[in-house]
Short mmCIF file of C-alpha atoms in Angstrom, two decimals:
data_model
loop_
_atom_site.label_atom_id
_atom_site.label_comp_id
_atom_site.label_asym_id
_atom_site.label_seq_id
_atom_site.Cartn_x
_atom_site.Cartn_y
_atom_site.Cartn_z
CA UNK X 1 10.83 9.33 16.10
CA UNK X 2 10.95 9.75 12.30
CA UNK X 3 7.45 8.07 10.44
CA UNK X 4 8.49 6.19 7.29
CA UNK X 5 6.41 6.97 4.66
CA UNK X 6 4.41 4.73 3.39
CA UNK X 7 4.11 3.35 -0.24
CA UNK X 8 1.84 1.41 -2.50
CA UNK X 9 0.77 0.26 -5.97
CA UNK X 10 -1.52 2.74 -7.46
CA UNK X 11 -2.82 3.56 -10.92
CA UNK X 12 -1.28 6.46 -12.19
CA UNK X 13 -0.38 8.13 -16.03
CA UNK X 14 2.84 7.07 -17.12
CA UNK X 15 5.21 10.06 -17.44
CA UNK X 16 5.34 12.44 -20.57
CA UNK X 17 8.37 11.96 -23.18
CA UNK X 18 9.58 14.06 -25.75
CA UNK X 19 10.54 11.20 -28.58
CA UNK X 20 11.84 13.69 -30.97
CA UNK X 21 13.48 17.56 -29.57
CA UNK X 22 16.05 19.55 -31.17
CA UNK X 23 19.92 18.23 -31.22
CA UNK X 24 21.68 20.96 -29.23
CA UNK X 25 25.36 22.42 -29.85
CA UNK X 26 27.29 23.96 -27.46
CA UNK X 27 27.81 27.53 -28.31
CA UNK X 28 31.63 28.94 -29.14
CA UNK X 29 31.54 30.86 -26.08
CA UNK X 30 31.22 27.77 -23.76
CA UNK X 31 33.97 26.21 -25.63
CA UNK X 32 36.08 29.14 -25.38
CA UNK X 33 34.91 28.96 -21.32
CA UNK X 34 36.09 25.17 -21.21
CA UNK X 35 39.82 26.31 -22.32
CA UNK X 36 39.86 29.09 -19.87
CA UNK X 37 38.79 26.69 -17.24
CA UNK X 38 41.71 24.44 -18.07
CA UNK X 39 44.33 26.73 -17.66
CA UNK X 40 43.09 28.37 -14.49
CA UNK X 41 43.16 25.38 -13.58
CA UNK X 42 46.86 24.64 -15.09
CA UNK X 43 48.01 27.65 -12.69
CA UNK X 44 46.87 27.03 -9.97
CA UNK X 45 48.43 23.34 -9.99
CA UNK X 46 51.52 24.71 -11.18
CA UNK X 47 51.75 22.88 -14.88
CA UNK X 48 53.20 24.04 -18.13
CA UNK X 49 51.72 21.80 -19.79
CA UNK X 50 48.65 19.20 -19.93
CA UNK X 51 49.05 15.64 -22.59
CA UNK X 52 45.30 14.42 -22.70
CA UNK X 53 45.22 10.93 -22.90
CA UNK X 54 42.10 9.57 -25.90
CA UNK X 55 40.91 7.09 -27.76
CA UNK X 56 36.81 6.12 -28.62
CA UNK X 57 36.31 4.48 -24.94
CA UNK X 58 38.38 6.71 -22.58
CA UNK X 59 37.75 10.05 -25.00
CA UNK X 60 35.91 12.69 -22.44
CA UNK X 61 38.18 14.64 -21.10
CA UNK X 62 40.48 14.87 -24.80
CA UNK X 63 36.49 16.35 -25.88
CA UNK X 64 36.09 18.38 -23.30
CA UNK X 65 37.96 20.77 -25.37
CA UNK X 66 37.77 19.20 -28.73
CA UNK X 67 34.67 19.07 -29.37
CA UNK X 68 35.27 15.39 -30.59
CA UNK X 69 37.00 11.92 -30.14
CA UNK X 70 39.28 10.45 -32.05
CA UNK X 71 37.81 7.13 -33.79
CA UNK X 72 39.78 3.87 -34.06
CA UNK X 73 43.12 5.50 -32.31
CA UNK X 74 44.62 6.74 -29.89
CA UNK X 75 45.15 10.44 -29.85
CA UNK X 76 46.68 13.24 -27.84
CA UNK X 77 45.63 16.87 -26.92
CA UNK X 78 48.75 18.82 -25.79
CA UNK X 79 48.02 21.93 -23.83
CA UNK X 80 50.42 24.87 -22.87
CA UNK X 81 50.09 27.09 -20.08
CA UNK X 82 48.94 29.75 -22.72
CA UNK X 83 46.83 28.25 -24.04
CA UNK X 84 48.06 26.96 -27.48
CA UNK X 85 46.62 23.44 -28.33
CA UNK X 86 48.62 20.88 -30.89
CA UNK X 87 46.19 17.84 -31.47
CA UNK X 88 48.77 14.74 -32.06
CA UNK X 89 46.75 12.38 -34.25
CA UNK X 90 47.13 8.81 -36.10
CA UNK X 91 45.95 8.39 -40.16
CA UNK X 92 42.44 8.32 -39.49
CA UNK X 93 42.02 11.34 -37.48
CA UNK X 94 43.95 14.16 -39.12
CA UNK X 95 40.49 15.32 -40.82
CA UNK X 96 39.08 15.89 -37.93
CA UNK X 97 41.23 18.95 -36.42
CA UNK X 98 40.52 21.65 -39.04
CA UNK X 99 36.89 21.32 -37.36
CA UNK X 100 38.37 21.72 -33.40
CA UNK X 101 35.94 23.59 -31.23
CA UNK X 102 39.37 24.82 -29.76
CA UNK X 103 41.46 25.12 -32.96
CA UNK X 104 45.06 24.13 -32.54
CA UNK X 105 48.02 22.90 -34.80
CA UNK X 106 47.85 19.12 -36.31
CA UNK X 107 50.62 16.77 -35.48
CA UNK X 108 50.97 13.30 -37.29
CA UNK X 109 52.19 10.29 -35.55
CA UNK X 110 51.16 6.75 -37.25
CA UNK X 111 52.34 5.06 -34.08
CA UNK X 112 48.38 5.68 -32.86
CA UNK X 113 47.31 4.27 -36.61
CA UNK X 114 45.47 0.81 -37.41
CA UNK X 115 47.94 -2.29 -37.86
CA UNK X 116 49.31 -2.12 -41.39
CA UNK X 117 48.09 1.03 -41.84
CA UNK X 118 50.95 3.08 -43.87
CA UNK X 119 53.74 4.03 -41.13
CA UNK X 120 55.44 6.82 -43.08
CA UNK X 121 56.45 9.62 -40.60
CA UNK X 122 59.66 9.43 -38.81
CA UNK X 123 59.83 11.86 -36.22
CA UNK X 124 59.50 9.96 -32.61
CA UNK X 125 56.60 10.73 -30.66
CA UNK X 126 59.19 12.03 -28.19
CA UNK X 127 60.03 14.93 -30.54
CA UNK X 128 56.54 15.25 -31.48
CA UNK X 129 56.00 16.46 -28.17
CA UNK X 130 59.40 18.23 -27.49
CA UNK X 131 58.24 20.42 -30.46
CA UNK X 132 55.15 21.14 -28.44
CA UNK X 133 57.79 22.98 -25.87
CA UNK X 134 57.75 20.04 -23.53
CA UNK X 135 61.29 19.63 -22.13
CA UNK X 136 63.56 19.23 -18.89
CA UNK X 137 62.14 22.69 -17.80
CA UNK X 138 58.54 21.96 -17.24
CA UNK X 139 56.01 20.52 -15.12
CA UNK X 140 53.66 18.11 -16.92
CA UNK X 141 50.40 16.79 -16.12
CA UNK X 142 48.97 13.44 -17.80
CA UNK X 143 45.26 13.62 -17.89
CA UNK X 144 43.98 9.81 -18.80
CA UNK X 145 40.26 9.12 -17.41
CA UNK X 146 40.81 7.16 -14.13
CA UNK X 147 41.79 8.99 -10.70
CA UNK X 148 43.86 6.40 -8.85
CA UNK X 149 42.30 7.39 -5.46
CA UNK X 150 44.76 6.44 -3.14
CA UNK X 151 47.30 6.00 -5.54
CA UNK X 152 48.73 9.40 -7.21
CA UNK X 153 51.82 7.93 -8.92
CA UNK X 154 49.80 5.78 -11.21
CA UNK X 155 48.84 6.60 -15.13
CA UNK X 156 46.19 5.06 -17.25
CA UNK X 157 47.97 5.97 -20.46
CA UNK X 158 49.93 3.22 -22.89
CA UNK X 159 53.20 2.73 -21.65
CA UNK X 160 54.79 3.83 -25.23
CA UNK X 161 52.96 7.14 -24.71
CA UNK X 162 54.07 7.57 -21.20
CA UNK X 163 57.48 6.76 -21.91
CA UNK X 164 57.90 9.33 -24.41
CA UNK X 165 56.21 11.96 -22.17
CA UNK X 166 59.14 10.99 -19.74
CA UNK X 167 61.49 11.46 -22.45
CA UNK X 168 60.44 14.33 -23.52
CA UNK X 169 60.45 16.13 -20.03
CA UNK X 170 63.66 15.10 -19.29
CA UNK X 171 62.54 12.45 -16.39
CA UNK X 172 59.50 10.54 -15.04
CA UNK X 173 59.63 13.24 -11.60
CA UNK X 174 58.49 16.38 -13.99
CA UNK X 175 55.25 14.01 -15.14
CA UNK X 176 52.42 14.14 -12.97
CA UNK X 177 48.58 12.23 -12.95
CA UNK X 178 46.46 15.43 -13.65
CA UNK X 179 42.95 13.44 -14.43
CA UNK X 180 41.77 15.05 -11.27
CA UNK X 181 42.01 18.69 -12.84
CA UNK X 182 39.51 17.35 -14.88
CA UNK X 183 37.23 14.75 -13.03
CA UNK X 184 37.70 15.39 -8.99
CA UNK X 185 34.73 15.56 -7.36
CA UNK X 186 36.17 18.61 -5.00
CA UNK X 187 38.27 20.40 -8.09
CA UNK X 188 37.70 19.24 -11.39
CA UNK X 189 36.76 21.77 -14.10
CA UNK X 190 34.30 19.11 -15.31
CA UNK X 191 31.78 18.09 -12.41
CA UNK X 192 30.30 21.80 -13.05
CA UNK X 193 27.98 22.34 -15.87
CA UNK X 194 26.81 26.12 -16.85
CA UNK X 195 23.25 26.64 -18.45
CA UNK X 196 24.50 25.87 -21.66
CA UNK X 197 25.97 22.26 -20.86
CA UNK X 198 22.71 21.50 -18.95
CA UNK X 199 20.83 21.99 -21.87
CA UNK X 200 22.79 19.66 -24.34
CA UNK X 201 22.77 16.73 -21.60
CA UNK X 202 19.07 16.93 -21.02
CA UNK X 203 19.17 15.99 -24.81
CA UNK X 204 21.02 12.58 -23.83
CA UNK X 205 19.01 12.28 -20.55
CA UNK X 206 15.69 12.61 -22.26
CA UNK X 207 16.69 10.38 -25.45
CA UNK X 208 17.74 7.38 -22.23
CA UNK X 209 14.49 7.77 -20.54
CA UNK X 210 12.10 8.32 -23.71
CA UNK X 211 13.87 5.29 -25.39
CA UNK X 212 13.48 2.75 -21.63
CA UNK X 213 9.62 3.48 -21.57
CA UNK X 214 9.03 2.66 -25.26
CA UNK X 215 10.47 -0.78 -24.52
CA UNK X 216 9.56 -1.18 -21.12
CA UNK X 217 6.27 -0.64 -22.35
CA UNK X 218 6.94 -3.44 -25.08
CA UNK X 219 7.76 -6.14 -22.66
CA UNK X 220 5.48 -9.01 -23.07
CA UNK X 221 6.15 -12.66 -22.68
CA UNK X 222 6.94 -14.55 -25.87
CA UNK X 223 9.36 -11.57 -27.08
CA UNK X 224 12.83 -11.77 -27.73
CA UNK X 225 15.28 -9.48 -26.29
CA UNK X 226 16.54 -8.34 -29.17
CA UNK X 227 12.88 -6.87 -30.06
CA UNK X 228 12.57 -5.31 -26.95
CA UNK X 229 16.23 -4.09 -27.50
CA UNK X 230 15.27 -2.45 -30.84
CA UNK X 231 13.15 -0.01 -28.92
CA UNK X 232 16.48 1.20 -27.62
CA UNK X 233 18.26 2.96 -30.10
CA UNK X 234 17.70 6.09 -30.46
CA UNK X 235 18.18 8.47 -33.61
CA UNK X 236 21.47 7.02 -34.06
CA UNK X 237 23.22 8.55 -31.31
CA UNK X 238 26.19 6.55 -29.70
CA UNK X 239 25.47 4.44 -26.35
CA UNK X 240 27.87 5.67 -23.50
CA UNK X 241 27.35 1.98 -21.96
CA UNK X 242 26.54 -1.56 -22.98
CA UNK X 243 22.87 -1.41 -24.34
CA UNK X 244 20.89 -4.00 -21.82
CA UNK X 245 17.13 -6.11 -22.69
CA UNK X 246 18.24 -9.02 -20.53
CA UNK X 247 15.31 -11.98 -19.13
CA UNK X 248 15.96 -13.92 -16.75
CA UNK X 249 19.46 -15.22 -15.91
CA UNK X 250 21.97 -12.72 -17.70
CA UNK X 251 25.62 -13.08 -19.84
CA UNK X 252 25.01 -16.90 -21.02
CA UNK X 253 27.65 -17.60 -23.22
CA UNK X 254 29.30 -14.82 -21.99
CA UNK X 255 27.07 -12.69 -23.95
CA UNK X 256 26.71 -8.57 -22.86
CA UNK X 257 24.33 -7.99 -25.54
CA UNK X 258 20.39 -8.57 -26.47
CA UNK X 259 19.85 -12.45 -27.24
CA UNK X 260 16.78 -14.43 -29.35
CA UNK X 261 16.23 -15.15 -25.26
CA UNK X 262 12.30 -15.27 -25.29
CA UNK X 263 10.66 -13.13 -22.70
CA UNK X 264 8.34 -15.90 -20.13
CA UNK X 265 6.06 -14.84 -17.79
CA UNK X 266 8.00 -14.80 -13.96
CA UNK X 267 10.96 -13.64 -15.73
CA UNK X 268 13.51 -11.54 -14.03
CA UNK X 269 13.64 -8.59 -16.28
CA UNK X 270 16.63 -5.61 -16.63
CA UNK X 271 17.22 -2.64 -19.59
CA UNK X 272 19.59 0.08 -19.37
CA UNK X 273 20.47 2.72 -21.87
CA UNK X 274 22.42 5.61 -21.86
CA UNK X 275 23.16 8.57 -24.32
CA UNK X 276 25.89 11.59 -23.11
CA UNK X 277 24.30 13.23 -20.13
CA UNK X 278 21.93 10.36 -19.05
CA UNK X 279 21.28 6.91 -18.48
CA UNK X 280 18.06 5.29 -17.64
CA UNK X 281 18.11 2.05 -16.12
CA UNK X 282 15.21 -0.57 -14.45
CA UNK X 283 15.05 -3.81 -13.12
CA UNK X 284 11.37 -5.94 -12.31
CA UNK X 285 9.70 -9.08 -12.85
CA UNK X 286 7.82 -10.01 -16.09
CA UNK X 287 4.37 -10.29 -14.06
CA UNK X 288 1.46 -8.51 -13.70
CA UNK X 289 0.95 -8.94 -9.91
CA UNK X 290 2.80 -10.34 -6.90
CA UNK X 291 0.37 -13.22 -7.40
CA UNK X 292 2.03 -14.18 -10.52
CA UNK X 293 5.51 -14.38 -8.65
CA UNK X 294 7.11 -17.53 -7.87
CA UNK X 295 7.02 -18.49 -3.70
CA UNK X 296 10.76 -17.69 -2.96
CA UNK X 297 10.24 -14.54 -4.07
CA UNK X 298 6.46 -14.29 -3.40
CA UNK X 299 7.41 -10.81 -0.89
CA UNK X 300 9.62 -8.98 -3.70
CA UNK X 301 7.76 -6.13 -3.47
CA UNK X 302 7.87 -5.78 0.50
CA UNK X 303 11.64 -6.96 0.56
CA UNK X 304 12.98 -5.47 -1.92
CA UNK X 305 11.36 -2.58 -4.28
CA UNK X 306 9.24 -1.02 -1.59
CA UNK X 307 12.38 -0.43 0.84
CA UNK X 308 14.40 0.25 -2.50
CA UNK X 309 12.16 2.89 -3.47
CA UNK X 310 11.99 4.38 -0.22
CA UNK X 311 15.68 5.16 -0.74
CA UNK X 312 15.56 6.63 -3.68
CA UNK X 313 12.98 8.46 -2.62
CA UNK X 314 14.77 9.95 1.14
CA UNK X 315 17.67 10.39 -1.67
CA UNK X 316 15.66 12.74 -3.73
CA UNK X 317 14.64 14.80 -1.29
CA UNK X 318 17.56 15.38 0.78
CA UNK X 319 19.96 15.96 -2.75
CA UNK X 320 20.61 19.98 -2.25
CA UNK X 321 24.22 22.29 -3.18
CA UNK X 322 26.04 22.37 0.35
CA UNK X 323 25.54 18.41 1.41
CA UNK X 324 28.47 16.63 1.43
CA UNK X 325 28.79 13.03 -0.09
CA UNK X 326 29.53 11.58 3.35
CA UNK X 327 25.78 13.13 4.61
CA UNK X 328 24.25 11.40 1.19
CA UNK X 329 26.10 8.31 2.16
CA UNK X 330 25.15 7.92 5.74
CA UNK X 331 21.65 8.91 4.54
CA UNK X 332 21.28 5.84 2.37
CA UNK X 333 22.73 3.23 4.52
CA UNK X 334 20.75 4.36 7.76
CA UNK X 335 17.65 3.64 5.23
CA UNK X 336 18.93 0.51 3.17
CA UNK X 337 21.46 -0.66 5.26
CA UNK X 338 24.79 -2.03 3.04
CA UNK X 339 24.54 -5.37 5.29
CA UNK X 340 20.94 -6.38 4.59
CA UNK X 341 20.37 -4.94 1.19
CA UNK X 342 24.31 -5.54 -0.10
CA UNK X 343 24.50 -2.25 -2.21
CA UNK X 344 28.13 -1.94 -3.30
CA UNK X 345 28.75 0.70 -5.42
CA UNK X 346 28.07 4.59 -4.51
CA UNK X 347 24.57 5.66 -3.94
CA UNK X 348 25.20 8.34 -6.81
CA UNK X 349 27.40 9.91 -8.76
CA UNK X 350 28.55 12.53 -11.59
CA UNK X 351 27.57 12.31 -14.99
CA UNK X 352 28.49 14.33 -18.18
CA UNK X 353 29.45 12.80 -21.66
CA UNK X 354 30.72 9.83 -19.53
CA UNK X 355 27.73 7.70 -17.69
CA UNK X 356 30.20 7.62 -14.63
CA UNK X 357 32.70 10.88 -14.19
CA UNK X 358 33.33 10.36 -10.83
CA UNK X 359 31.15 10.40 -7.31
CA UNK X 360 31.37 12.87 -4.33
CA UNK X 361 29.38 10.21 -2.65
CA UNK X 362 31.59 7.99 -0.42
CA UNK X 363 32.20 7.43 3.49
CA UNK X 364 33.94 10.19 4.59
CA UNK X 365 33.58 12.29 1.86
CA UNK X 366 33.92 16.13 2.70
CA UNK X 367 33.72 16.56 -1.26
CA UNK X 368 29.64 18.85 -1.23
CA UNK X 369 27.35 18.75 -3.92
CA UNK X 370 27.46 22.07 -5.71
CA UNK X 371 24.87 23.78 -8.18
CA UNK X 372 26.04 22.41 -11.49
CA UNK X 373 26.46 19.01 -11.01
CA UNK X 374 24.33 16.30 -12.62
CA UNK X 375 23.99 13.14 -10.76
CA UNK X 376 22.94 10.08 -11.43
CA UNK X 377 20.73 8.01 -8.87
CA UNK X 378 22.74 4.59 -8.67
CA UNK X 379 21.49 2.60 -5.88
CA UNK X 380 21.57 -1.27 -6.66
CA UNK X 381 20.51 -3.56 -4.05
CA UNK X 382 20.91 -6.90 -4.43
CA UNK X 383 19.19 -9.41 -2.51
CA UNK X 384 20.47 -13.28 -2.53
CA UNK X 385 17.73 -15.54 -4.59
CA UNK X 386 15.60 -12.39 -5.72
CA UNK X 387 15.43 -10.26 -8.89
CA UNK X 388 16.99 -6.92 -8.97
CA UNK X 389 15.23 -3.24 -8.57
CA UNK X 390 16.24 -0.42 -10.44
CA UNK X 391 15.26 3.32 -11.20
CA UNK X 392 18.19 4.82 -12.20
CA UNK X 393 18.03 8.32 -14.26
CA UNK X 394 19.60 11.63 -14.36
CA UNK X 395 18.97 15.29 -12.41
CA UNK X 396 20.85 17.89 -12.05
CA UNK X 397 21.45 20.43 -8.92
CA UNK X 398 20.74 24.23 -10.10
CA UNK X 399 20.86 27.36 -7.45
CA UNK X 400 18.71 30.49 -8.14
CA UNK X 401 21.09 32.35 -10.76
CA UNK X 402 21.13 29.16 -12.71
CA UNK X 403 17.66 28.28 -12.57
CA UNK X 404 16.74 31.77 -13.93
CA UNK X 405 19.32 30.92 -16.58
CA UNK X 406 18.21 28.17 -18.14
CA UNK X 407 14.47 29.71 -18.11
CA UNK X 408 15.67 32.66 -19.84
CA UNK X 409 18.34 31.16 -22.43
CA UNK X 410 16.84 27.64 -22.78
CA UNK X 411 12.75 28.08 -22.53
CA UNK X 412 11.61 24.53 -23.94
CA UNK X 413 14.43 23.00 -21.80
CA UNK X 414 13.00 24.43 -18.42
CA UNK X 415 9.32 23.54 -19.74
CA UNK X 416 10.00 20.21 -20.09
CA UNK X 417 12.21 20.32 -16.60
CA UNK X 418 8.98 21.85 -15.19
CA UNK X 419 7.17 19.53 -16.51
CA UNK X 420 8.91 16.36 -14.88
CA UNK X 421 9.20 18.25 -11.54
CA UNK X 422 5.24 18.66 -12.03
CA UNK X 423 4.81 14.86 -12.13
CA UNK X 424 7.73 13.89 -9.70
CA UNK X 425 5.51 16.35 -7.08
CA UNK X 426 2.01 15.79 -7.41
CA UNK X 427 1.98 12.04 -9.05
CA UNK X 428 4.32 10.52 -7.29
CA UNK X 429 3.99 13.01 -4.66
CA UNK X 430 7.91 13.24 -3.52
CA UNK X 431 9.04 16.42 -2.17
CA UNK X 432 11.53 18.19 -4.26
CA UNK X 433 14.21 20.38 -3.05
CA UNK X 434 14.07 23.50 -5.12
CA UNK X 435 17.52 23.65 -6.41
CA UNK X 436 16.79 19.30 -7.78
CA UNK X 437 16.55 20.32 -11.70
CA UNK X 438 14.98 16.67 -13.87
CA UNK X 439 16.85 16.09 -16.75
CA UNK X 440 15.05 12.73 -17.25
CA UNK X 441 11.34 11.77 -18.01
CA UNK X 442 11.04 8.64 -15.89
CA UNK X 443 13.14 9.98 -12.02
CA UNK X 444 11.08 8.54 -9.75
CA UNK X 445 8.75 6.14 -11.43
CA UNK X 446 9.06 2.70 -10.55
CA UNK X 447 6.81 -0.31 -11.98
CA UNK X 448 7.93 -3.19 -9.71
CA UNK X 449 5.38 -5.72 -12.29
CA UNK X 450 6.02 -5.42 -15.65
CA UNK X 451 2.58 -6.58 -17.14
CA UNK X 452 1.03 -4.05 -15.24
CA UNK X 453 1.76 -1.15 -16.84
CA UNK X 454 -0.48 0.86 -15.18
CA UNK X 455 0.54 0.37 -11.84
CA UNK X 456 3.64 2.37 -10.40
CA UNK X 457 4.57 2.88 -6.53
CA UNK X 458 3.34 6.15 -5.10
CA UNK X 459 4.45 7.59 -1.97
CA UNK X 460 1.40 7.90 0.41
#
């Protein structure tokens, strides 16, 4: 028989952040890679041509390539089998393709402009993308940002866009839902990151995690959310989810955002921010022991974060290239079964500029996790008439090649990566596969009372 760990409250250091590093760029060469990747890709799924779907909410895959998303609009990335790129772009955006990471021609439609912005510009969208050789002769692929499991013949696109891409082809059976060439869990050219992308999303996964300790370490009764929500932001980069500093019953007034709520001691407490690359999430009480916590949910800790943690922690340790989502699955719901803990989404998935690409991690799954993926631990449990637990942050999955990469190319990345793995190890004291790369500060570290904030949970 197996021996579950055991786990306790113990005074420990808080983990090391780096509050201000160097903003990366990804290099020409990886750009140039990106392309390539998209039209091996093309080829092997038989397509003459790709029409990338963006505007600022759904933009990833259109940057991918880019190297930007269009603002306000919608835009369009068209894509030929040879690689020649025509960016198709409403009155706001047009300044942004001279500076392309993938140069292409500019195309102006004001169909994707502002309402009463000027319209001038008569040539239908449907020639716009005839002249990009689209016609009755080739095989199109649609790439928007959602897969459709189960359901292939869908597209996420605005009808007027998808009806000229029908038009233009000559018929809706030469148009085909090619998301999944860019966000499969199995195939897409996306859920693999080289040395160089690793680096630039530890920026984002560092900036979540450094930002969610300076205000979890701000929580204090009598503050508002917004103050605590201040301590979110981070060097002006853009939020790749809704910014959370929520006490005690959240979305009054149907309200997403930090409130003039005031913090009170027994609170329910939950912040989550993410940046491109990582998101760092928790969820606790506003108390400084189990004491402090009101009688129906006087055995939180026992009943909720201690199994919680154990399955982040079996997660951890098990996360290795080779595993297939189904084993990851099955792994978690053996620990924190779905029927007495009510988790409903998947215990972990893919991240990139998006906080959710897509997830290997599903029953049944024969998609495996592969060196180059970063993965976000997302297990929620949530327990009827109790506050929810959360310790959700970003690693990454790195074989021996890459690994010696990233050392070599990217030295203060891998220090700091060391540095977490360090802590994760011989703090926290949970056992690492070798190939589990840290991309964020806080993996692991879990204080279940928030006025304690020297106590965290330690594996025994």
């Amino acid at each position: 028989m197996t021996t579950v760990p055991r786990y306790h409250l113990q005074t420990i250091p808080a983990p090391q952040t780096y509050p201000d590093i160097a903003y990366p760029v990804l290099s020409d060469e990886t750009m140039k890679q990106r392309l390539r990747n998209v039209l091996l890709a093309m080829q092997a799924s038989g397509f003459t041509h790709l029409v990338i779907y963006a505007d600022k909410e759904h933009g990833a895959n259109f940057e991918y390539l880019a190297g930007f998303i269009p603002r306000f609009e919608e835009a369009l990335l068209v894509v030929n089998a040879g690689g020649e790129l025509s960016y198709i772009m409403g009155n706001e955006n047009l300044k942004l393709v001279p500076h392309a990471r993938n140069g292409g021609r500019c195309l102006h439609t004001p169909l994707f402009s502002l309402p009463n912005q000027p319209m001038e510009g008569d040539t239908p969208l449907a020639g716009l993308l005839a002249s990009c050789g689209i016609s009755d002769a080739s095989c199109v692929g649609v790439v928007g940002w959602k897969l459709f499991t189960g359901h292939s013949a869908l597209f996420d696109v605005p009808a007027f866009i998808l009806d000229a891409v029908f038009s233009a082809a000559g018929g809706r059976e030469r148009v085909h839902n090619a998301t999944g060439l860019f966000i499969s869990s199995e195939q897409g050219v996306r859920r693999l990151n080289s040395a160089c992308e690793i680096a630039f999303y530890e920026y984002g996964a560092n900036l979540a995690s450094t930002r969610l300790l300076t205000a979890l370490n701000a929580v204090e009764p009598g503050r508002r959310e917004k103050e605590i929500g201040h301590h979110l932001a981070g060097w002006g980069q853009p939020n790749n989810v809704v910014m959370i500093a929520a006490t005690g019953d959240r979305f009054a007034h149907a309200c997403l955002y930090p409130t003039d709520k005031v913090i009170a001691r027994g609170d329910k407490f939950s912040l989550t921010v993410g940046y491109k690359g990582g998101l760092t999430s928790r969820s606790a009480y506003v108390v400084a022991s189990e004491n402090e916590l009101a009688a129906p949910v006087a055995d939180y800790l026992t009943r909720v974060a201690i199994p919680y943690y154990h399955a982040v922690v079996k997660w951890l340790e098990f996360i290795r290239p080779g595993v297939t989502g189904a084993e990851v699955y099955r792994l978690i719901e053996s620990v924190l079964p779905k029927d007495r803990w009510h988790w409903h989404l998947n215990p972990g998935h893919l991240v990139a500029d998006e906080e959710w690409l897509s997830s290997p991690v599903y029953p049944g799954s024969a998609a495996r996790l592969e060196s180059g993926m970063l993965l976000q631990i997302d297990i929620i449990p949530s327990v009827a008439g109790y506050g929810g637990c959360s310790i959700e942050d970003t690693v990454g999955l790195a074989d021996e090649a890459l690994r010696d990469e990233l050392a070599r190319a990217y030295p203060q990345v891998w220090a700091r990566m060391q540095a977490r793995r360090q802590y994760v190890t011989e703090v926290l004291k949970i056992d690492l596969p070798v190939e589990v790369i840290l991309l964020s500060n806080t993996v692991g570290y879990l204080r279940p009372f928030l006025l304690d904030k020297s106590k965290a949970v330690v594996k025994a």
